Amino acid sequence: QVQFVESGGGLVQPGDSLRLSCAASGFAFRSSPLNWVRQAPGKGLEWVSRISSGGSFTTYADSVKGRFTISRDNAKNTLYLQMNSLKPEDPATYYCAEATDCSGDVCNRTPNWGRGTQVTVSS
């Protein structure tokens, strides 16, 4: 079955960087557009970024544009999110999701989602 395992989160200071990874299996990774989605404590899901199957096309939420970069390695079935200039409003649990889990910037959690990786930004 579809499986996502996110990693790379941690506690950082404002302005620091982190690189998140998502190892995926159980589906045709190379032909699947993918998303990063986050959920801050007490808040709903927020779509962060999307990447095409080949990696050529990317889109970002306005809140992260210019700071975050989504990428993928289809040979390793792995999705990445490079996060630079982290801000106090970025803390959340970050998830990777299939393209069908999000319609535009509205995403719905499915049983395929992983546990996510937690990002904390604190000085």
mmCIF file of N, CA and C in Angstrom:
data_model
loop_
_atom_site.group_PDB
_atom_site.id
_atom_site.type_symbol
_atom_site.label_atom_id
_atom_site.label_comp_id
_atom_site.label_asym_id
_atom_site.label_seq_id
_atom_site.Cartn_x
_atom_site.Cartn_y
_atom_site.Cartn_z
ATOM 1 N N GLN A 1 0.838 -1.183 0.000
ATOM 2 C CA GLN A 1 0.000 0.000 0.000
ATOM 3 C C GLN A 1 0.881 1.244 0.000
ATOM 4 N N VAL A 2 0.243 2.384 -0.234
ATOM 5 C CA VAL A 2 0.978 3.646 -0.248
ATOM 6 C C VAL A 2 1.531 3.931 1.144
ATOM 7 N N GLN A 3 2.788 4.346 1.173
ATOM 8 C CA GLN A 3 3.414 4.670 2.446
ATOM 9 C C GLN A 3 4.326 5.867 2.276
ATOM 10 N N PHE A 4 4.216 6.802 3.213
ATOM 11 C CA PHE A 4 5.087 7.962 3.269
ATOM 12 C C PHE A 4 5.780 7.988 4.622
ATOM 13 N N VAL A 5 7.084 8.226 4.622
ATOM 14 C CA VAL A 5 7.846 8.366 5.864
ATOM 15 C C VAL A 5 8.624 9.668 5.797
ATOM 16 N N GLU A 6 8.164 10.640 6.576
ATOM 17 C CA GLU A 6 8.797 11.950 6.594
ATOM 18 C C GLU A 6 9.894 12.007 7.661
ATOM 19 N N SER A 7 10.923 12.809 7.396
ATOM 20 C CA SER A 7 12.015 12.961 8.358
ATOM 21 C C SER A 7 12.712 14.296 8.122
ATOM 22 N N GLY A 8 13.568 14.657 9.063
ATOM 23 C CA GLY A 8 14.380 15.856 8.896
ATOM 24 C C GLY A 8 13.967 17.042 9.727
ATOM 25 N N GLY A 9 12.838 16.936 10.419
ATOM 26 C CA GLY A 9 12.396 18.056 11.240
ATOM 27 C C GLY A 9 13.275 18.220 12.466
ATOM 28 N N GLY A 10 13.028 19.296 13.196
ATOM 29 C CA GLY A 10 13.803 19.545 14.406
ATOM 30 C C GLY A 10 13.535 20.908 14.974
ATOM 31 N N LEU A 11 14.325 21.259 15.983
ATOM 32 C CA LEU A 11 14.223 22.568 16.641
ATOM 33 C C LEU A 11 15.318 23.470 16.085
ATOM 34 N N VAL A 12 14.924 24.591 15.544
ATOM 35 C CA VAL A 12 15.883 25.542 14.986
ATOM 36 C C VAL A 12 15.523 26.936 15.436
ATOM 37 N N GLN A 13 16.433 27.874 15.179
ATOM 38 C CA GLN A 13 16.198 29.272 15.508
ATOM 39 C C GLN A 13 15.670 30.013 14.276
ATOM 40 N N PRO A 14 14.996 31.130 14.479
ATOM 41 C CA PRO A 14 14.559 31.929 13.320
ATOM 42 C C PRO A 14 15.740 32.251 12.411
ATOM 43 N N GLY A 15 15.519 32.098 11.117
ATOM 44 C CA GLY A 15 16.566 32.345 10.147
ATOM 45 C C GLY A 15 17.357 31.120 9.752
ATOM 46 N N ASP A 16 17.221 30.055 10.504
ATOM 47 C CA ASP A 16 17.943 28.817 10.201
ATOM 48 C C ASP A 16 17.289 28.077 9.038
ATOM 49 N N SER A 17 17.926 26.988 8.643
ATOM 50 C CA SER A 17 17.436 26.155 7.546
ATOM 51 C C SER A 17 17.247 24.717 8.002
ATOM 52 N N LEU A 18 16.365 24.028 7.301
ATOM 53 C CA LEU A 18 16.162 22.596 7.492
ATOM 54 C C LEU A 18 15.857 21.981 6.140
ATOM 55 N N ARG A 19 16.196 20.704 5.983
ATOM 56 C CA ARG A 19 15.825 19.973 4.778
ATOM 57 C C ARG A 19 14.995 18.761 5.181
ATOM 58 N N LEU A 20 13.762 18.753 4.768
ATOM 59 C CA LEU A 20 12.876 17.633 5.050
ATOM 60 C C LEU A 20 12.961 16.617 3.921
ATOM 61 N N SER A 21 12.783 15.355 4.280
ATOM 62 C CA SER A 21 12.748 14.275 3.303
ATOM 63 C C SER A 21 11.480 13.462 3.486
ATOM 64 N N CYS A 22 11.022 12.853 2.408
ATOM 65 C CA CYS A 22 9.855 11.979 2.460
ATOM 66 C C CYS A 22 10.145 10.767 1.580
ATOM 67 N N ALA A 23 10.318 9.635 2.212
ATOM 68 C CA ALA A 23 10.518 8.386 1.480
ATOM 69 C C ALA A 23 9.158 7.772 1.178
ATOM 70 N N ALA A 24 8.923 7.471 -0.092
ATOM 71 C CA ALA A 24 7.607 6.995 -0.513
ATOM 72 C C ALA A 24 7.699 5.608 -1.125
ATOM 73 N N SER A 25 6.632 4.852 -0.991
ATOM 74 C CA SER A 25 6.574 3.523 -1.591
ATOM 75 C C SER A 25 5.120 3.124 -1.809
ATOM 76 N N GLY A 26 4.934 2.086 -2.604
ATOM 77 C CA GLY A 26 3.597 1.526 -2.796
ATOM 78 C C GLY A 26 2.779 2.132 -3.921
ATOM 79 N N PHE A 27 3.384 3.025 -4.694
ATOM 80 C CA PHE A 27 2.679 3.603 -5.829
ATOM 81 C C PHE A 27 3.707 4.023 -6.881
ATOM 82 N N ALA A 28 3.214 4.467 -8.016
ATOM 83 C CA ALA A 28 4.101 4.849 -9.120
ATOM 84 C C ALA A 28 4.691 6.233 -8.863
ATOM 85 N N PHE A 29 5.720 6.253 -8.029
ATOM 86 C CA PHE A 29 6.301 7.521 -7.587
ATOM 87 C C PHE A 29 6.709 8.395 -8.767
ATOM 88 N N ARG A 30 7.380 7.809 -9.749
ATOM 89 C CA ARG A 30 7.948 8.588 -10.840
ATOM 90 C C ARG A 30 6.901 9.287 -11.696
ATOM 91 N N SER A 31 5.676 8.823 -11.655
ATOM 92 C CA SER A 31 4.648 9.429 -12.485
ATOM 93 C C SER A 31 3.634 10.211 -11.670
ATOM 94 N N SER A 32 3.960 10.467 -10.409
ATOM 95 C CA SER A 32 3.010 11.108 -9.499
ATOM 96 C C SER A 32 3.463 12.487 -9.062
ATOM 97 N N PRO A 33 2.663 13.527 -9.372
ATOM 98 C CA PRO A 33 2.905 14.820 -8.733
ATOM 99 C C PRO A 33 2.720 14.654 -7.219
ATOM 100 N N LEU A 34 3.414 15.467 -6.446
ATOM 101 C CA LEU A 34 3.367 15.339 -4.994
ATOM 102 C C LEU A 34 3.286 16.698 -4.327
ATOM 103 N N ASN A 35 2.818 16.691 -3.101
ATOM 104 C CA ASN A 35 2.658 17.912 -2.307
ATOM 105 C C ASN A 35 3.380 17.802 -0.971
ATOM 106 N N TRP A 36 3.721 18.948 -0.432
ATOM 107 C CA TRP A 36 4.030 19.093 0.992
ATOM 108 C C TRP A 36 2.863 19.866 1.614
ATOM 109 N N VAL A 37 2.433 19.387 2.770
ATOM 110 C CA VAL A 37 1.321 19.988 3.503
ATOM 111 C C VAL A 37 1.765 20.118 4.956
ATOM 112 N N ARG A 38 1.334 21.138 5.646
ATOM 113 C CA ARG A 38 1.700 21.285 7.056
ATOM 114 C C ARG A 38 0.481 21.568 7.907
ATOM 115 N N GLN A 39 0.637 21.258 9.180
ATOM 116 C CA GLN A 39 -0.432 21.527 10.143
ATOM 117 C C GLN A 39 0.190 22.044 11.423
ATOM 118 N N ALA A 40 -0.097 23.283 11.743
ATOM 119 C CA ALA A 40 0.371 23.885 12.990
ATOM 120 C C ALA A 40 -0.538 23.431 14.123
ATOM 121 N N PRO A 41 -0.032 23.446 15.345
ATOM 122 C CA PRO A 41 -0.845 23.032 16.488
ATOM 123 C C PRO A 41 -2.148 23.812 16.571
ATOM 124 N N GLY A 42 -3.268 23.105 16.658
ATOM 125 C CA GLY A 42 -4.553 23.745 16.797
ATOM 126 C C GLY A 42 -5.125 24.355 15.530
ATOM 127 N N LYS A 43 -4.442 24.134 14.406
ATOM 128 C CA LYS A 43 -4.905 24.715 13.137
ATOM 129 C C LYS A 43 -5.172 23.629 12.103
ATOM 130 N N GLY A 44 -5.771 24.019 11.002
ATOM 131 C CA GLY A 44 -6.076 23.069 9.942
ATOM 132 C C GLY A 44 -4.897 22.817 9.032
ATOM 133 N N LEU A 45 -5.112 21.963 8.056
ATOM 134 C CA LEU A 45 -4.070 21.657 7.094
ATOM 135 C C LEU A 45 -3.807 22.860 6.191
ATOM 136 N N GLU A 46 -2.527 23.092 5.915
ATOM 137 C CA GLU A 46 -2.125 24.172 5.026
ATOM 138 C C GLU A 46 -1.262 23.604 3.917
ATOM 139 N N TRP A 47 -1.706 23.737 2.676
ATOM 140 C CA TRP A 47 -0.890 23.311 1.556
ATOM 141 C C TRP A 47 0.350 24.200 1.457
ATOM 142 N N VAL A 48 1.508 23.589 1.215
ATOM 143 C CA VAL A 48 2.773 24.313 1.185
ATOM 144 C C VAL A 48 3.347 24.394 -0.227
ATOM 145 N N SER A 49 3.421 23.244 -0.908
ATOM 146 C CA SER A 49 4.089 23.239 -2.208
ATOM 147 C C SER A 49 3.692 21.998 -2.995
ATOM 148 N N ARG A 50 3.851 22.090 -4.304
ATOM 149 C CA ARG A 50 3.542 20.975 -5.205
ATOM 150 C C ARG A 50 4.642 20.877 -6.252
ATOM 151 N N ILE A 51 4.926 19.638 -6.662
ATOM 152 C CA ILE A 51 5.931 19.404 -7.699
ATOM 153 C C ILE A 51 5.380 18.406 -8.718
ATOM 154 N N SER A 52 5.692 18.636 -9.977
ATOM 155 C CA SER A 52 5.244 17.728 -11.027
ATOM 156 C C SER A 52 6.002 16.405 -10.944
ATOM 157 N N SER A 53 5.554 15.449 -11.702
ATOM 158 C CA SER A 53 6.145 14.114 -11.627
ATOM 159 C C SER A 53 7.619 14.120 -12.021
ATOM 160 N N GLY A 54 7.957 14.920 -13.003
ATOM 161 C CA GLY A 54 9.348 14.982 -13.433
ATOM 162 C C GLY A 54 10.182 15.994 -12.699
ATOM 163 N N GLY A 55 9.531 16.813 -11.908
ATOM 164 C CA GLY A 55 10.254 17.797 -11.103
ATOM 165 C C GLY A 55 10.447 19.148 -11.756
ATOM 166 N N SER A 56 9.967 19.309 -12.981
ATOM 167 C CA SER A 56 10.204 20.558 -13.697
ATOM 168 C C SER A 56 9.310 21.702 -13.250
ATOM 169 N N PHE A 57 8.131 21.373 -12.761
ATOM 170 C CA PHE A 57 7.163 22.414 -12.404
ATOM 171 C C PHE A 57 6.883 22.373 -10.912
ATOM 172 N N THR A 58 6.984 23.531 -10.290
ATOM 173 C CA THR A 58 6.756 23.648 -8.858
ATOM 174 C C THR A 58 5.879 24.856 -8.566
ATOM 175 N N THR A 59 5.088 24.762 -7.515
ATOM 176 C CA THR A 59 4.284 25.885 -7.049
ATOM 177 C C THR A 59 4.384 25.940 -5.525
ATOM 178 N N TYR A 60 4.174 27.156 -5.000
ATOM 179 C CA TYR A 60 4.334 27.379 -3.567
ATOM 180 C C TYR A 60 3.217 28.248 -3.021
ATOM 181 N N ALA A 61 2.896 28.015 -1.764
ATOM 182 C CA ALA A 61 2.018 28.939 -1.056
ATOM 183 C C ALA A 61 2.745 30.265 -0.896
ATOM 184 N N ASP A 62 1.977 31.347 -0.894
ATOM 185 C CA ASP A 62 2.593 32.667 -0.757
ATOM 186 C C ASP A 62 3.406 32.781 0.528
ATOM 187 N N SER A 63 2.979 32.073 1.555
ATOM 188 C CA SER A 63 3.637 32.172 2.860
ATOM 189 C C SER A 63 5.064 31.617 2.856
ATOM 190 N N VAL A 64 5.400 30.787 1.866
ATOM 191 C CA VAL A 64 6.735 30.169 1.845
ATOM 192 C C VAL A 64 7.507 30.497 0.567
ATOM 193 N N LYS A 65 6.868 31.162 -0.364
ATOM 194 C CA LYS A 65 7.504 31.443 -1.658
ATOM 195 C C LYS A 65 8.784 32.235 -1.459
ATOM 196 N N GLY A 66 9.827 31.808 -2.129
ATOM 197 C CA GLY A 66 11.116 32.472 -2.016
ATOM 198 C C GLY A 66 11.968 31.953 -0.878
ATOM 199 N N ARG A 67 11.387 31.174 0.019
ATOM 200 C CA ARG A 67 12.150 30.627 1.162
ATOM 201 C C ARG A 67 12.267 29.114 1.092
ATOM 202 N N PHE A 68 11.238 28.451 0.594
ATOM 203 C CA PHE A 68 11.214 26.987 0.538
ATOM 204 C C PHE A 68 11.417 26.529 -0.906
ATOM 205 N N THR A 69 12.053 25.371 -1.057
ATOM 206 C CA THR A 69 12.249 24.768 -2.375
ATOM 207 C C THR A 69 11.895 23.292 -2.320
ATOM 208 N N ILE A 70 10.953 22.890 -3.164
ATOM 209 C CA ILE A 70 10.561 21.487 -3.250
ATOM 210 C C ILE A 70 11.364 20.820 -4.367
ATOM 211 N N SER A 71 11.736 19.578 -4.140
ATOM 212 C CA SER A 71 12.460 18.822 -5.166
ATOM 213 C C SER A 71 12.195 17.334 -4.950
ATOM 214 N N ARG A 72 12.652 16.547 -5.884
ATOM 215 C CA ARG A 72 12.433 15.106 -5.776
ATOM 216 C C ARG A 72 13.566 14.352 -6.466
ATOM 217 N N ASP A 73 13.789 13.138 -6.006
ATOM 218 C CA ASP A 73 14.740 12.228 -6.627
ATOM 219 C C ASP A 73 13.960 10.966 -6.989
ATOM 220 N N ASN A 74 13.601 10.860 -8.248
ATOM 221 C CA ASN A 74 12.764 9.724 -8.669
ATOM 222 C C ASN A 74 13.524 8.403 -8.629
ATOM 223 N N ALA A 75 14.837 8.459 -8.665
ATOM 224 C CA ALA A 75 15.619 7.233 -8.553
ATOM 225 C C ALA A 75 15.583 6.675 -7.131
ATOM 226 N N LYS A 76 15.342 7.564 -6.170
ATOM 227 C CA LYS A 76 15.320 7.148 -4.760
ATOM 228 C C LYS A 76 13.918 7.159 -4.168
ATOM 229 N N ASN A 77 12.913 7.478 -4.996
ATOM 230 C CA ASN A 77 11.532 7.575 -4.500
ATOM 231 C C ASN A 77 11.440 8.490 -3.278
ATOM 232 N N THR A 78 12.096 9.633 -3.374
ATOM 233 C CA THR A 78 12.164 10.541 -2.238
ATOM 234 C C THR A 78 11.810 11.968 -2.650
ATOM 235 N N LEU A 79 11.013 12.602 -1.814
ATOM 236 C CA LEU A 79 10.599 13.987 -1.980
ATOM 237 C C LEU A 79 11.322 14.819 -0.933
ATOM 238 N N TYR A 80 11.696 16.048 -1.298
ATOM 239 C CA TYR A 80 12.427 16.921 -0.374
ATOM 240 C C TYR A 80 11.748 18.275 -0.239
ATOM 241 N N LEU A 81 12.021 18.934 0.875
ATOM 242 C CA LEU A 81 11.617 20.327 1.059
ATOM 243 C C LEU A 81 12.763 21.049 1.760
ATOM 244 N N GLN A 82 13.447 21.898 1.023
ATOM 245 C CA GLN A 82 14.500 22.724 1.603
ATOM 246 C C GLN A 82 13.852 23.989 2.145
ATOM 247 N N MET A 83 14.014 24.212 3.424
ATOM 248 C CA MET A 83 13.382 25.354 4.085
ATOM 249 C C MET A 83 14.470 26.291 4.580
ATOM 250 N N ASN A 84 14.517 27.474 4.032
ATOM 251 C CA ASN A 84 15.489 28.488 4.444
ATOM 252 C C ASN A 84 14.774 29.652 5.124
ATOM 253 N N SER A 85 15.525 30.430 5.844
ATOM 254 C CA SER A 85 14.986 31.625 6.509
ATOM 255 C C SER A 85 13.717 31.304 7.281
ATOM 256 N N LEU A 86 13.785 30.277 8.107
ATOM 257 C CA LEU A 86 12.605 29.852 8.850
ATOM 258 C C LEU A 86 12.117 30.951 9.784
ATOM 259 N N LYS A 87 10.800 31.066 9.863
ATOM 260 C CA LYS A 87 10.157 32.119 10.642
ATOM 261 C C LYS A 87 9.367 31.513 11.789
ATOM 262 N N PRO A 88 9.026 32.340 12.767
ATOM 263 C CA PRO A 88 8.235 31.845 13.901
ATOM 264 C C PRO A 88 6.873 31.290 13.480
ATOM 265 N N GLU A 89 6.376 31.661 12.298
ATOM 266 C CA GLU A 89 5.076 31.150 11.853
ATOM 267 C C GLU A 89 5.184 29.840 11.075
ATOM 268 N N ASP A 90 6.388 29.304 10.907
ATOM 269 C CA ASP A 90 6.570 28.058 10.167
ATOM 270 C C ASP A 90 6.433 26.777 10.997
ATOM 271 N N PRO A 91 6.493 26.832 12.319
ATOM 272 C CA PRO A 91 6.382 25.588 13.085
ATOM 273 C C PRO A 91 5.106 24.832 12.782
ATOM 274 N N ALA A 92 5.250 23.525 12.547
ATOM 275 C CA ALA A 92 4.120 22.678 12.198
ATOM 276 C C ALA A 92 4.638 21.253 12.041
ATOM 277 N N THR A 93 3.707 20.348 11.885
ATOM 278 C CA THR A 93 4.058 19.017 11.436
ATOM 279 C C THR A 93 3.900 19.002 9.921
ATOM 280 N N TYR A 94 4.942 18.560 9.244
ATOM 281 C CA TYR A 94 4.975 18.593 7.790
ATOM 282 C C TYR A 94 4.746 17.194 7.240
ATOM 283 N N TYR A 95 3.871 17.117 6.245
ATOM 284 C CA TYR A 95 3.497 15.848 5.627
ATOM 285 C C TYR A 95 3.724 15.911 4.124
ATOM 286 N N CYS A 96 4.013 14.777 3.525
ATOM 287 C CA CYS A 96 3.968 14.678 2.070
ATOM 288 C C CYS A 96 2.667 13.972 1.681
ATOM 289 N N ALA A 97 2.168 14.322 0.519
ATOM 290 C CA ALA A 97 0.858 13.835 0.100
ATOM 291 C C ALA A 97 0.803 13.687 -1.407
ATOM 292 N N GLU A 98 -0.033 12.754 -1.846
ATOM 293 C CA GLU A 98 -0.226 12.576 -3.282
ATOM 294 C C GLU A 98 -0.990 13.771 -3.855
ATOM 295 N N ALA A 99 -0.872 13.929 -5.151
ATOM 296 C CA ALA A 99 -1.550 15.045 -5.809
ATOM 297 C C ALA A 99 -3.060 14.978 -5.610
ATOM 298 N N THR A 100 -3.613 13.774 -5.576
ATOM 299 C CA THR A 100 -5.066 13.623 -5.442
ATOM 300 C C THR A 100 -5.573 13.986 -4.043
ATOM 301 N N ASP A 101 -4.663 14.166 -3.103
ATOM 302 C CA ASP A 101 -5.065 14.532 -1.741
ATOM 303 C C ASP A 101 -5.327 16.022 -1.608
ATOM 304 N N CYS A 102 -4.941 16.791 -2.620
ATOM 305 C CA CYS A 102 -5.116 18.241 -2.563
ATOM 306 C C CYS A 102 -5.794 18.725 -3.833
ATOM 307 N N SER A 103 -6.789 19.582 -3.672
ATOM 308 C CA SER A 103 -7.438 20.248 -4.800
ATOM 309 C C SER A 103 -7.090 21.720 -4.696
ATOM 310 N N GLY A 104 -6.182 22.160 -5.546
ATOM 311 C CA GLY A 104 -5.659 23.506 -5.373
ATOM 312 C C GLY A 104 -4.898 23.579 -4.065
ATOM 313 N N ASP A 105 -5.275 24.516 -3.205
ATOM 314 C CA ASP A 105 -4.594 24.636 -1.909
ATOM 315 C C ASP A 105 -5.417 24.045 -0.766
ATOM 316 N N VAL A 106 -6.393 23.239 -1.094
ATOM 317 C CA VAL A 106 -7.214 22.567 -0.087
ATOM 318 C C VAL A 106 -6.863 21.085 -0.084
ATOM 319 N N CYS A 107 -6.406 20.608 1.081
ATOM 320 C CA CYS A 107 -5.945 19.226 1.184
ATOM 321 C C CYS A 107 -6.774 18.476 2.216
ATOM 322 N N ASN A 108 -6.905 17.188 1.991
ATOM 323 C CA ASN A 108 -7.614 16.315 2.919
ATOM 324 C C ASN A 108 -6.718 15.144 3.279
ATOM 325 N N ARG A 109 -6.588 14.909 4.557
ATOM 326 C CA ARG A 109 -5.767 13.790 5.032
ATOM 327 C C ARG A 109 -6.389 12.480 4.622
ATOM 328 N N THR A 110 -5.557 11.530 4.230
ATOM 329 C CA THR A 110 -6.024 10.182 3.905
ATOM 330 C C THR A 110 -5.275 9.180 4.777
ATOM 331 N N PRO A 111 -5.756 7.937 4.840
ATOM 332 C CA PRO A 111 -5.047 6.916 5.629
ATOM 333 C C PRO A 111 -3.637 6.644 5.131
ATOM 334 N N ASN A 112 -3.307 7.097 3.921
ATOM 335 C CA ASN A 112 -1.964 6.855 3.387
ATOM 336 C C ASN A 112 -0.910 7.783 3.978
ATOM 337 N N TRP A 113 -1.333 8.865 4.596
ATOM 338 C CA TRP A 113 -0.358 9.824 5.105
ATOM 339 C C TRP A 113 0.494 9.221 6.207
ATOM 340 N N GLY A 114 1.733 9.698 6.289
ATOM 341 C CA GLY A 114 2.628 9.262 7.341
ATOM 342 C C GLY A 114 2.405 10.043 8.624
ATOM 343 N N ARG A 115 3.347 9.873 9.538
ATOM 344 C CA ARG A 115 3.248 10.568 10.830
ATOM 345 C C ARG A 115 3.706 12.011 10.730
ATOM 346 N N GLY A 116 4.355 12.344 9.637
ATOM 347 C CA GLY A 116 4.853 13.696 9.490
ATOM 348 C C GLY A 116 6.160 13.895 10.241
ATOM 349 N N THR A 117 6.750 15.066 10.040
ATOM 350 C CA THR A 117 7.959 15.434 10.774
ATOM 351 C C THR A 117 7.755 16.827 11.343
ATOM 352 N N GLN A 118 8.099 17.000 12.595
ATOM 353 C CA GLN A 118 7.784 18.238 13.300
ATOM 354 C C GLN A 118 8.909 19.256 13.176
ATOM 355 N N VAL A 119 8.515 20.455 12.875
ATOM 356 C CA VAL A 119 9.453 21.572 12.786
ATOM 357 C C VAL A 119 9.086 22.583 13.866
ATOM 358 N N THR A 120 10.058 22.951 14.663
ATOM 359 C CA THR A 120 9.876 23.936 15.721
ATOM 360 C C THR A 120 10.882 25.061 15.514
ATOM 361 N N VAL A 121 10.384 26.284 15.567
ATOM 362 C CA VAL A 121 11.243 27.454 15.404
ATOM 363 C C VAL A 121 11.134 28.298 16.660
ATOM 364 N N SER A 122 12.249 28.427 17.349
ATOM 365 C CA SER A 122 12.223 29.162 18.608
ATOM 366 C C SER A 122 13.584 29.761 18.876
ATOM 367 N N SER A 123 13.546 30.973 19.404
ATOM 368 C CA SER A 123 14.805 31.612 19.761
ATOM 369 C C SER A 123 15.117 31.388 21.239
#
